[in-house]
mmCIF file of C-alpha atoms and ligand atoms in Angstrom:
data_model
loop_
_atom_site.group_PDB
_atom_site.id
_atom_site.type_symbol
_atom_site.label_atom_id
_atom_site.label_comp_id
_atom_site.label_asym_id
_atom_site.label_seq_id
_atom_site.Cartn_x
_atom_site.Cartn_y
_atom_site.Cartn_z
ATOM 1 C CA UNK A 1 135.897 106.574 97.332
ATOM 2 C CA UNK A 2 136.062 107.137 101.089
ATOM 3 C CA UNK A 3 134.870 103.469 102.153
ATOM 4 C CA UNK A 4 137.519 102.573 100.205
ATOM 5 C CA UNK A 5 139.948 104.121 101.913
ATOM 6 C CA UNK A 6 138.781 102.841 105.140
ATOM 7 C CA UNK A 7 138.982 99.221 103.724
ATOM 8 C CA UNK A 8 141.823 100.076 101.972
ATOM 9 C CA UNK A 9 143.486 100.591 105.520
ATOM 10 C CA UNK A 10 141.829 97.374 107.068
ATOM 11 C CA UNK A 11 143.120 95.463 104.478
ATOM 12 C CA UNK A 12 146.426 96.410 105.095
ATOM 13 C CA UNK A 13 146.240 96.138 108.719
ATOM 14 C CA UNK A 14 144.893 92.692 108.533
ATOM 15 C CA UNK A 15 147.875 92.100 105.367
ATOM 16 C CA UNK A 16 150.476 93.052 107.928
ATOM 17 C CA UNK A 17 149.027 90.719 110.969
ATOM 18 C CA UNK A 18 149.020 87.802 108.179
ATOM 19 C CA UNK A 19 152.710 88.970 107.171
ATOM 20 C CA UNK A 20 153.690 88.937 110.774
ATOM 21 C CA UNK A 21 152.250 85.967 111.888
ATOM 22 C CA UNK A 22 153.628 83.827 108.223
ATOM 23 C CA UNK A 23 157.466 85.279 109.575
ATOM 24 C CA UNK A 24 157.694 86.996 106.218
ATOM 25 C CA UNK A 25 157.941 90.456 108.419
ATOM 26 C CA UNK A 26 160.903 90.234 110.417
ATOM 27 C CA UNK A 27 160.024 91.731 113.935
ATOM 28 C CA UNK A 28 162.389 94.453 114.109
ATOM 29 C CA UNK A 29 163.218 94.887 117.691
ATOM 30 C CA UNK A 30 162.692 98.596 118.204
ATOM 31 C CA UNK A 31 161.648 98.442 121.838
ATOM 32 C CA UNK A 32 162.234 102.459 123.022
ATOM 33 C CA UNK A 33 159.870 103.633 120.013
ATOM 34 C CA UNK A 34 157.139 100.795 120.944
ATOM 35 C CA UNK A 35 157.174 101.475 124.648
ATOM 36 C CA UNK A 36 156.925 105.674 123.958
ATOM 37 C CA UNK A 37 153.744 105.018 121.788
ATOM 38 C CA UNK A 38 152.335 102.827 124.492
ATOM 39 C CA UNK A 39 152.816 105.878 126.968
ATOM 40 C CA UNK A 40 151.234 108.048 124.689
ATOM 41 C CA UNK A 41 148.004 106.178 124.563
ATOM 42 C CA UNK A 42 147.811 105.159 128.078
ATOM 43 C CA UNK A 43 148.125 108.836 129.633
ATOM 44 C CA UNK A 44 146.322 110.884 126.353
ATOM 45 C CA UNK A 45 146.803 114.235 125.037
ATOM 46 C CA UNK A 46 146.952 116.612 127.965
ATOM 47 C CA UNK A 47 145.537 119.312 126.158
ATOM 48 C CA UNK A 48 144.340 120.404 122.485
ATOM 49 C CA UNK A 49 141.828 122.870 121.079
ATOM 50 C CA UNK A 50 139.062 120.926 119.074
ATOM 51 C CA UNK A 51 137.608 122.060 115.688
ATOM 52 C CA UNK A 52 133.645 121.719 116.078
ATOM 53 C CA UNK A 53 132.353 122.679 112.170
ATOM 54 C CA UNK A 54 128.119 122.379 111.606
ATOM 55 C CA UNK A 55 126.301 123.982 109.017
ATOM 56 C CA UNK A 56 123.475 125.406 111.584
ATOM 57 C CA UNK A 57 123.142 129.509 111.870
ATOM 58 C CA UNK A 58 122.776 131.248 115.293
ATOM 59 C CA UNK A 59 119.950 130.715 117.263
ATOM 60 C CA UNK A 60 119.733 127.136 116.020
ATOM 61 C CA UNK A 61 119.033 124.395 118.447
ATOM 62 C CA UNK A 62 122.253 122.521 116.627
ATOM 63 C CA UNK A 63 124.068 125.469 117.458
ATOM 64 C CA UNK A 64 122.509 126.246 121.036
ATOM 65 C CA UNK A 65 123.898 123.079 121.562
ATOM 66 C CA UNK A 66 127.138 123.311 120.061
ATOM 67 C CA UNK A 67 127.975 125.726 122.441
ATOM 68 C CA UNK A 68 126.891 123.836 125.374
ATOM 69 C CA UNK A 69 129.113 121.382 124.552
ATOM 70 C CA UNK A 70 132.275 123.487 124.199
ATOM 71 C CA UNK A 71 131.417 124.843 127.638
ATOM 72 C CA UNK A 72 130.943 121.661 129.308
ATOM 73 C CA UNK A 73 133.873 120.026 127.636
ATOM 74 C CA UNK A 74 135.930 123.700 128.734
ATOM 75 C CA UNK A 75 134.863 123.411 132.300
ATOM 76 C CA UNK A 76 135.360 119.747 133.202
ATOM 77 C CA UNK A 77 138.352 119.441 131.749
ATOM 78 C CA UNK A 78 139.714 122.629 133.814
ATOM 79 C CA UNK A 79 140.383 124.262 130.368
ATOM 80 C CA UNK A 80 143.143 121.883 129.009
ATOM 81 C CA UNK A 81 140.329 121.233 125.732
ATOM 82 C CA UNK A 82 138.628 124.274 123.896
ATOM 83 C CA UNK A 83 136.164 123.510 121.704
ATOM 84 C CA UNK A 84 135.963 126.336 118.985
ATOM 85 C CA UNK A 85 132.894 126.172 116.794
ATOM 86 C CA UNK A 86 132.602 127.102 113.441
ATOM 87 C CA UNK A 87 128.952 127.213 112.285
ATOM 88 C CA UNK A 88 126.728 128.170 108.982
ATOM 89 C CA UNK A 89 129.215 126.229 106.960
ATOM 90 C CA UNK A 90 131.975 128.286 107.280
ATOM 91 C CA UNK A 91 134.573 125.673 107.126
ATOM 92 C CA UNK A 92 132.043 123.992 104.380
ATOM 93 C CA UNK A 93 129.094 122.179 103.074
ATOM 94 C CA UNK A 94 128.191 118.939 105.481
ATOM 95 C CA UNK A 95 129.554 116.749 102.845
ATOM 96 C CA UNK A 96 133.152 118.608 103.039
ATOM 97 C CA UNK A 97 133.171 118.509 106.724
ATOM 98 C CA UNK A 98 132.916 115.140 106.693
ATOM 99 C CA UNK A 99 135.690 114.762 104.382
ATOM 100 C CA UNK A 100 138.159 117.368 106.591
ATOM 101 C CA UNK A 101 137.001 114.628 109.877
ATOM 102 C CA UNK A 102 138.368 112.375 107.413
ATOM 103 C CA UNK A 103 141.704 113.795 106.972
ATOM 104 C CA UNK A 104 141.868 115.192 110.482
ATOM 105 C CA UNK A 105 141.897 118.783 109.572
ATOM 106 C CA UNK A 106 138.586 119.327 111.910
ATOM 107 C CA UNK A 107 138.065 117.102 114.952
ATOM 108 C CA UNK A 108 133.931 117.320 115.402
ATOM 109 C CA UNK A 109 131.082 117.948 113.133
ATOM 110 C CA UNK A 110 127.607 118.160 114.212
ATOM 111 C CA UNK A 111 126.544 117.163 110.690
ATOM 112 C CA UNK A 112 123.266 115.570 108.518
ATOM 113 C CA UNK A 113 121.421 112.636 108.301
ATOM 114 C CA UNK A 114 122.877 112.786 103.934
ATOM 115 C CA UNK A 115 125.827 113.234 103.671
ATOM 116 C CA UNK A 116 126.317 110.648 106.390
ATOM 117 C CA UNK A 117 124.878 107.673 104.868
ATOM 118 C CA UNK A 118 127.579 108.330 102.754
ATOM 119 C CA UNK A 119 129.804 106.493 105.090
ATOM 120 C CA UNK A 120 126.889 104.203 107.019
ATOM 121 C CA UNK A 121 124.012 104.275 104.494
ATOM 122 C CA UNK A 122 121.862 102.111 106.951
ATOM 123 C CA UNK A 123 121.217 105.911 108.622
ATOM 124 C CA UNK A 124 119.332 107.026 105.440
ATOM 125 C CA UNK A 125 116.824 104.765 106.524
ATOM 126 C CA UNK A 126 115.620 107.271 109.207
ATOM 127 C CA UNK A 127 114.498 109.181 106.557
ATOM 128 C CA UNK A 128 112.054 106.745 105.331
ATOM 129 C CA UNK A 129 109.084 108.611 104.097
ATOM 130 C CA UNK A 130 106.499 109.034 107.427
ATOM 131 C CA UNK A 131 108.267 106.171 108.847
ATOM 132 C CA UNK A 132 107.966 108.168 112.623
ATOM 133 C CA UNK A 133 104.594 109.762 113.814
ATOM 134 C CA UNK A 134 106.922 112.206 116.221
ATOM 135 C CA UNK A 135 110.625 113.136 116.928
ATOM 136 C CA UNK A 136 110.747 110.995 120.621
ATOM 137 C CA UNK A 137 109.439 107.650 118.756
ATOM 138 C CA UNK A 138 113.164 108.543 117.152
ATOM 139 C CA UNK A 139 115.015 109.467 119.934
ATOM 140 C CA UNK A 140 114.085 105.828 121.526
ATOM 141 C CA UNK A 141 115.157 104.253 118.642
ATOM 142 C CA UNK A 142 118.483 106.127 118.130
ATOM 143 C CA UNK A 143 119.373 105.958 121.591
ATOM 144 C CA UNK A 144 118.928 101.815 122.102
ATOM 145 C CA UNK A 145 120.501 98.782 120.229
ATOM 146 C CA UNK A 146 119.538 100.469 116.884
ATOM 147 C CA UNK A 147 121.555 103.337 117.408
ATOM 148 C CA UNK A 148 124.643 102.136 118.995
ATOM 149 C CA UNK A 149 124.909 99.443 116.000
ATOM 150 C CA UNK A 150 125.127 102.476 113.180
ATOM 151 C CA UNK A 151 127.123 104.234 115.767
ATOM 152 C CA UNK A 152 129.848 100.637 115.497
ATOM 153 C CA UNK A 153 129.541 100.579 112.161
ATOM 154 C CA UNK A 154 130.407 105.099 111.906
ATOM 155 C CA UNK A 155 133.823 103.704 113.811
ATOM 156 C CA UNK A 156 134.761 101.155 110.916
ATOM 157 C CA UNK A 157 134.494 104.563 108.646
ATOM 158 C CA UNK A 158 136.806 106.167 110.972
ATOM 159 C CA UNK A 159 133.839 108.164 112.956
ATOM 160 C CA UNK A 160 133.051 107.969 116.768
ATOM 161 C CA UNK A 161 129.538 109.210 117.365
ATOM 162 C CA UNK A 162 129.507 111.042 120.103
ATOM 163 C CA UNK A 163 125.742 111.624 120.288
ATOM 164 C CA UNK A 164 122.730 111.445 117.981
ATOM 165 C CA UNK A 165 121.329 115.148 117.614
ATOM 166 C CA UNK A 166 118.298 115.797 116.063
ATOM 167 C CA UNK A 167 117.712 117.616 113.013
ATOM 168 C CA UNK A 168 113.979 116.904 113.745
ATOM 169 C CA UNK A 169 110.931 116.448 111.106
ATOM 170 C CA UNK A 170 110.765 118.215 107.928
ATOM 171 C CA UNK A 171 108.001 120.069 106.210
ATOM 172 C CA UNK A 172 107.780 121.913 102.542
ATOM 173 C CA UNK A 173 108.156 125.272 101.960
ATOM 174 C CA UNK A 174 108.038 126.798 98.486
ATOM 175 C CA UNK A 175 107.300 130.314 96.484
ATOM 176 C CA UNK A 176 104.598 129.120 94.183
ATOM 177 C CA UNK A 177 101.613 127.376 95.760
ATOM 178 C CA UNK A 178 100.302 125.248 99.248
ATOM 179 C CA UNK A 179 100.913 121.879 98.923
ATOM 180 C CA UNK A 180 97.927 120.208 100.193
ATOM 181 C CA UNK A 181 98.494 116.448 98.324
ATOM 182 C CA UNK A 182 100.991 114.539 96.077
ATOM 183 C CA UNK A 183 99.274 116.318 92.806
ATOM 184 C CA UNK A 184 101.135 119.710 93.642
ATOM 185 C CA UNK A 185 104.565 118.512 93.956
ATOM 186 C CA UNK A 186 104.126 117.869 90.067
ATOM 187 C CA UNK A 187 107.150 119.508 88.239
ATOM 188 C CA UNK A 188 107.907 121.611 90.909
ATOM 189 C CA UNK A 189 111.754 122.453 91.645
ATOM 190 C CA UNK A 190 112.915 121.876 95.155
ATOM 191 C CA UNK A 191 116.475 121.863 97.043
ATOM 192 C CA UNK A 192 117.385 118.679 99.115
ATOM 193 C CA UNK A 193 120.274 118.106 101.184
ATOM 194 C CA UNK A 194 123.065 115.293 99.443
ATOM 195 C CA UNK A 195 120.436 112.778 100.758
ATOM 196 C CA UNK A 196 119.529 109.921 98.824
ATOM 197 C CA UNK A 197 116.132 108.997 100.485
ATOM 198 C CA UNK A 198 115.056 112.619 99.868
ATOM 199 C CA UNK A 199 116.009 112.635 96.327
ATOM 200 C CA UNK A 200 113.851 109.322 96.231
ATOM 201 C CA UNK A 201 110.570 110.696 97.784
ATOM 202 C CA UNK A 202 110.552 113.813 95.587
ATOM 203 C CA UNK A 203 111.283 111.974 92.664
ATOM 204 C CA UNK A 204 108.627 109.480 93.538
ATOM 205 C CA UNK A 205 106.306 112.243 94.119
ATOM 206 C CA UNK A 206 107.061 113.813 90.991
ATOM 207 C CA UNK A 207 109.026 117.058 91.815
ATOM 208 C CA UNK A 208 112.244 117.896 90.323
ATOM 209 C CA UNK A 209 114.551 117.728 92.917
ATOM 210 C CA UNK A 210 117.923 119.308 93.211
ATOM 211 C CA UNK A 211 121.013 118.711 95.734
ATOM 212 C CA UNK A 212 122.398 122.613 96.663
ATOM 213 C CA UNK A 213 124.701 123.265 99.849
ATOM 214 C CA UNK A 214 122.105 124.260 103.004
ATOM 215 C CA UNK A 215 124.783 127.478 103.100
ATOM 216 C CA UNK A 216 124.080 128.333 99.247
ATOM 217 C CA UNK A 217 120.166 127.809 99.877
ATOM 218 C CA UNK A 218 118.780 131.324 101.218
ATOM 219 C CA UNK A 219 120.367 132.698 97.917
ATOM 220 C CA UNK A 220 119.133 130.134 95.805
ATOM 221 C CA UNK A 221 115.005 130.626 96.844
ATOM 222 C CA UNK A 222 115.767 134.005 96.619
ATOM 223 C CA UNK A 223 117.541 134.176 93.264
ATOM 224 C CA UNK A 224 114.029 131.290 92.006
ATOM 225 C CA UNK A 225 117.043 128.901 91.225
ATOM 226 C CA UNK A 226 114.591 126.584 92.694
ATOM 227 C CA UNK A 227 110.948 127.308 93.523
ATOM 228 C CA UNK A 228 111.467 125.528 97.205
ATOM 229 C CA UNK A 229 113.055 123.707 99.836
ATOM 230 C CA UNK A 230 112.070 121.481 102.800
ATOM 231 C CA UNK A 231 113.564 121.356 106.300
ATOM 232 C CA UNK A 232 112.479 121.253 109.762
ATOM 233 C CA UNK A 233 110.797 124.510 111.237
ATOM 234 C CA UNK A 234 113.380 125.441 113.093
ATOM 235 C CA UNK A 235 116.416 125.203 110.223
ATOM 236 C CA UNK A 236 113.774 127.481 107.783
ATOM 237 C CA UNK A 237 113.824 130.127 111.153
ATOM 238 C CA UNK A 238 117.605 130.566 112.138
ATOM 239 C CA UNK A 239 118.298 130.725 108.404
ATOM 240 C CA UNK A 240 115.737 133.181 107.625
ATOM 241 C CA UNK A 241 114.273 131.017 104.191
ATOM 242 C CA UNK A 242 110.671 132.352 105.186
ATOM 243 C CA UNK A 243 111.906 135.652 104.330
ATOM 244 C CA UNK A 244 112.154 134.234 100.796
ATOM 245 C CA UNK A 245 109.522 131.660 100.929
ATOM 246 C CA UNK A 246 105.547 132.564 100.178
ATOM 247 C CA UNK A 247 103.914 129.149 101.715
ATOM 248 C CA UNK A 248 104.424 126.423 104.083
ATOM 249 C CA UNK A 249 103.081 123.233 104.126
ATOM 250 C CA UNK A 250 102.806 120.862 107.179
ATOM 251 C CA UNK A 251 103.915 118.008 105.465
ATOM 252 C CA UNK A 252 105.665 116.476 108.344
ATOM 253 C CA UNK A 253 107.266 113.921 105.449
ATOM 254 C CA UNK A 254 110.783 112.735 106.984
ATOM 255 C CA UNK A 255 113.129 112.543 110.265
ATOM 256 C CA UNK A 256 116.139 113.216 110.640
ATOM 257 C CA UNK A 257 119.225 112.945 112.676
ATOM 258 C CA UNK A 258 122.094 114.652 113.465
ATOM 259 C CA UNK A 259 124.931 113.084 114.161
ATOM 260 C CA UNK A 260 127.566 114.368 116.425
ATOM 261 C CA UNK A 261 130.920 112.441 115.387
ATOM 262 C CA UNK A 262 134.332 113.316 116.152
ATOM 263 C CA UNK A 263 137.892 112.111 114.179
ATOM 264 C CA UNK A 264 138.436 108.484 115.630
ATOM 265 C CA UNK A 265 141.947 109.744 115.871
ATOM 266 C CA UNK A 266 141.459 112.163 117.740
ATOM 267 C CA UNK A 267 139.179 110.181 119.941
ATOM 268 C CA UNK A 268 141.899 107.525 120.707
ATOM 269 C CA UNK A 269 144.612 110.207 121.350
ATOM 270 C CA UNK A 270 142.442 111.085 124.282
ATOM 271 C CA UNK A 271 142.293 109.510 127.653
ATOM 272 C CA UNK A 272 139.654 107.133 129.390
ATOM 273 C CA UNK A 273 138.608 109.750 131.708
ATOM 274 C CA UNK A 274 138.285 113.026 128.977
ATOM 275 C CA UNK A 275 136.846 110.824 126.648
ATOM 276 C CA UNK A 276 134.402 110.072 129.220
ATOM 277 C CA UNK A 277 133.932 113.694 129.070
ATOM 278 C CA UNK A 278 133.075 114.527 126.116
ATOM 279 C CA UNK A 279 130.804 111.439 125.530
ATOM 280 C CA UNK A 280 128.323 112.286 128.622
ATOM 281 C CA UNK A 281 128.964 116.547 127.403
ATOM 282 C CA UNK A 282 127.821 115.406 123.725
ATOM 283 C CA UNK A 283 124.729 113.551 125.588
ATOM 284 C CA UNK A 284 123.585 116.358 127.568
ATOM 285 C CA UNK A 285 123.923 119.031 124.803
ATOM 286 C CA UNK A 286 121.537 116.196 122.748
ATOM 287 C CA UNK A 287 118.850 116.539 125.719
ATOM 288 C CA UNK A 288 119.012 120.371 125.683
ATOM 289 C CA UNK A 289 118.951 120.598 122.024
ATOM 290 C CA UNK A 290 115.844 117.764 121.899
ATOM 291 C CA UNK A 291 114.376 120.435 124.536
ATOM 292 C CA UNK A 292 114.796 123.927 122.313
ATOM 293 C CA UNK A 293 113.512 121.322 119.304
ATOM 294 C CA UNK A 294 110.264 120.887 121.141
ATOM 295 C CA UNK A 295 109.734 124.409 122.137
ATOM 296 C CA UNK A 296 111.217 126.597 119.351
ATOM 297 C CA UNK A 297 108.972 124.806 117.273
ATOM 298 C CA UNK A 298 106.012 125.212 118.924
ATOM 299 C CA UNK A 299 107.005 129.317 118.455
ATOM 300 C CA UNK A 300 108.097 129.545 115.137
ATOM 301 C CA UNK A 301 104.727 128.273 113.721
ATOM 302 C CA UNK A 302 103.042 131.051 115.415
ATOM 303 C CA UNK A 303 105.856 133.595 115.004
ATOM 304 C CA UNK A 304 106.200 132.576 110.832
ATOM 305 C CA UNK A 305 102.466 133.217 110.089
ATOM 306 C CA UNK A 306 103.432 136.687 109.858
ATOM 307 C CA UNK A 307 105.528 135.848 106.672
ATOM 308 C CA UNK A 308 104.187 132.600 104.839
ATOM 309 C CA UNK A 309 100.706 131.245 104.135
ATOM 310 C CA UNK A 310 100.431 127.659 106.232
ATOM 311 C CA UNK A 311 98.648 124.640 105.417
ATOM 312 C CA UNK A 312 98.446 121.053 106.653
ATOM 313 C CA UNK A 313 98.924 118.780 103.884
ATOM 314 C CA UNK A 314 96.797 115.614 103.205
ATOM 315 C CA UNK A 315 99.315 113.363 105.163
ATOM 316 C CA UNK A 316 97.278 110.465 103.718
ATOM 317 C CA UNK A 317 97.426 111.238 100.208
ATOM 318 C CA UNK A 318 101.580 112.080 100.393
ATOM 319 C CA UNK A 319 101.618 108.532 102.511
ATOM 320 C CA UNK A 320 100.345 106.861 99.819
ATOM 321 C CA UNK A 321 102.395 108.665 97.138
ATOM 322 C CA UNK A 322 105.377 107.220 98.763
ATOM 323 C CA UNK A 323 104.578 103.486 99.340
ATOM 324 C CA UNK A 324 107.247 103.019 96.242
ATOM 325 C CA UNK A 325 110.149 104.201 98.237
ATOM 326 C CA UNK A 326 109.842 101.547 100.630
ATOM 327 C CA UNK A 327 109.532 98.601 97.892
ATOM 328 C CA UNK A 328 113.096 100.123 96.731
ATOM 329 C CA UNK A 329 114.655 100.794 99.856
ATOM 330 C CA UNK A 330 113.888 97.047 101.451
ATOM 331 C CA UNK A 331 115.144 96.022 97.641
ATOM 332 C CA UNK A 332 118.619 97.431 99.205
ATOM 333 C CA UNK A 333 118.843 96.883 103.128
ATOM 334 C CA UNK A 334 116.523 93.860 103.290
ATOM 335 C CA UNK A 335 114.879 93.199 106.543
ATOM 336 C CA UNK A 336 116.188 96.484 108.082
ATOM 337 C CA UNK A 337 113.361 98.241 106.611
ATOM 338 C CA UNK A 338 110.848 95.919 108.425
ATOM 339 C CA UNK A 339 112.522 95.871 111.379
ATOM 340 C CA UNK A 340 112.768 99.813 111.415
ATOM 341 C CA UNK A 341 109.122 99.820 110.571
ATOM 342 C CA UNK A 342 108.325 97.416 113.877
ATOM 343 C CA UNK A 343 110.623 99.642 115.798
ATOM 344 C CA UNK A 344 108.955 103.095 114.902
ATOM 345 C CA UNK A 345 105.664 101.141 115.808
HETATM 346 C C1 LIG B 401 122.574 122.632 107.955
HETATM 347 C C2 LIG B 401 121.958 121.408 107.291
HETATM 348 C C3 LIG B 401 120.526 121.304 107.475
HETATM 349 C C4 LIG B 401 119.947 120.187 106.661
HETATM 350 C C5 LIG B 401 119.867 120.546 105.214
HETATM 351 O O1 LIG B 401 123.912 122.425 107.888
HETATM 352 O O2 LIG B 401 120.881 120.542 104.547
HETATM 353 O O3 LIG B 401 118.754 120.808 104.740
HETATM 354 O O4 LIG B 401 118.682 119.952 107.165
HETATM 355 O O5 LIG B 401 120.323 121.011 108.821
HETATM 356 O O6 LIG B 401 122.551 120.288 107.910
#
């Protein structure tokens, strides 16, 4: 439904240059309103306050970063832009700040890999089942050709990436047993983000997986709604899921990204120079929060011994398991896959 509405709008732009140029629109000389919109864009909006929602709680390297931002963006713009921030979902799930970037009732959302392949399903394909050994094989990726073509095609949905966050590599964690191969997986109930390539490993593996909002998650491993969950070390840490969690298992299974992206409305109301700021502010925060990535992990899996039992999984056997996914995947996007593959090399 939203791609629609994006095309929808295309369509119609590209009806009314074909109108235009046949004479069937007569050019209705309105010369004062043209020339005030033209000022508009050429100076920008002198000032605004800026809606930053993300889903991340305190602590997080997502929202570390969130507030770097907003204090970069304060400072060099002598205070004309605040950025408020709005984190652990409290203007809603991933998926429904995407949709309020869509309507412009937020301008930014540091948001997930998911619910954003949504609107450029090519970025799903980062989640491609142990497709990279280690988060900077990623980063290289996202920040070359690769990433600025998803980032071209997030602008035809209405989206300018400002920077590719990380939401870094994932690993199991559940309330009934290790999870050393493919074998115990069987049956077992796990939460995933609204993320098709996750839904397609764990159903390839067996499990019984189940979309539930990242804010509605502690509550759900608590309540046994589901019997576990999987997310990079530091999202199970700021959200406090070991707390309700008995084991976790190295499985190191998926990447993912986060991607920064602000209202392309918004974007074009501002000028050369402040979007200029907020591009290279959205790039720094990205190499702090890359930076807290590396070393709050290396913490939390000596700090979370105290609370879970930890294994490493047989990466091998869960490699294997997952061969399918790719056969499906390249089905869809082709030579993407391959290339991806040869990239992550
Ligand atoms: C937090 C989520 C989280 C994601 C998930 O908003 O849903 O599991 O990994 O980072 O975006």
């Amino acid at each position: 439904m939203r791609p629609s509405v994006a095309h929808a709008v295309a369509l119609l732009s590209v009806l009314a240059l074909l109108l235009a140029a046949c004479g069937v629109v007569e050019d209705e000389p309105d010369e004062a309103a043209e020339t005030d919109v033209d000022e508009d864009v050429d100076e920008g909006l002198e000032e605004d306050t800026l809606l930053l929602g993300h889903g991340a709680d305190p602590g997080n390297p997502r929202s570390i970063a969130a507030e770097d931002f907003a204090e970069t963006v304060e400072a060099e713009t002598d205070g004309r832009f605040e950025v408020q921030i709005q984190g652990s979902e409290q203007l809603g799930s991933d998926v429904e700040m995407l949709e309020a970037i869509e309507t412009g009732t937020i301008e930014l959302t540091a948001n997930s890999q998911g619910p954003f392949s949504d609107y450029v399903p090519e970025v799903a394909l980062f989640g491609l089942p142990f497709l990279f050994d280690d988060s900077e094989t990623a980063y290289e990726v996202l920040d070359g050709e690769v990433g600025d073509e998803l980032a071209a095609m997030a602008e035809d949905e209405g989206m300018k990436v400002l920077a590719w966050w990380d939401n870094g590599i994932r690993h199991i964690t559940n309330s009934q047993q290790p999870v050393e191969d493919a074998s115990d997986l069987d049956g077992m109930a796990l939460r995933t983000p609204e993320d098709p390539m996750t839904l397609d490993i764990f159903e390839t593996l067996g499990a019984s997986p189940e979309p539930i909002d990242f804010g509605e998650l502690y509550l759900a491993l608590e309540q046994g709604t589901v019997d576990g969950q999987e997310n990079p070390l530091v999202n199970i840490w700021a959200s406090d899921l070991h707390e309700v969690q008995d084991y976790l298992s190295i499985t190191g299974h998926k990447y993912e990204v986060t991607p920064f992206v602000m209202d392309m409305d918004a974007w074009e109301a501002l000028s050369e120079e402040d979007q200029q700021i907020l591009e290279q502010a959205a790039q720094d925060a990205r190499d702090l929060q890359r930076q807290e990535m590396q070393e709050q992990s290396e913490e939390i899996e000596e700090d979370i011994q105290e609370y879970v039992d930890i294994n490493e999984a047989d990466v091998e056997d869960l490699r294997e398991a997952t061969a399918d996914v790719y056969d499906a995947w390249e089905d869809e996007f082709g030579e993407l896959v391959q290339d991806l593959q040869d990239a992550a090399q």
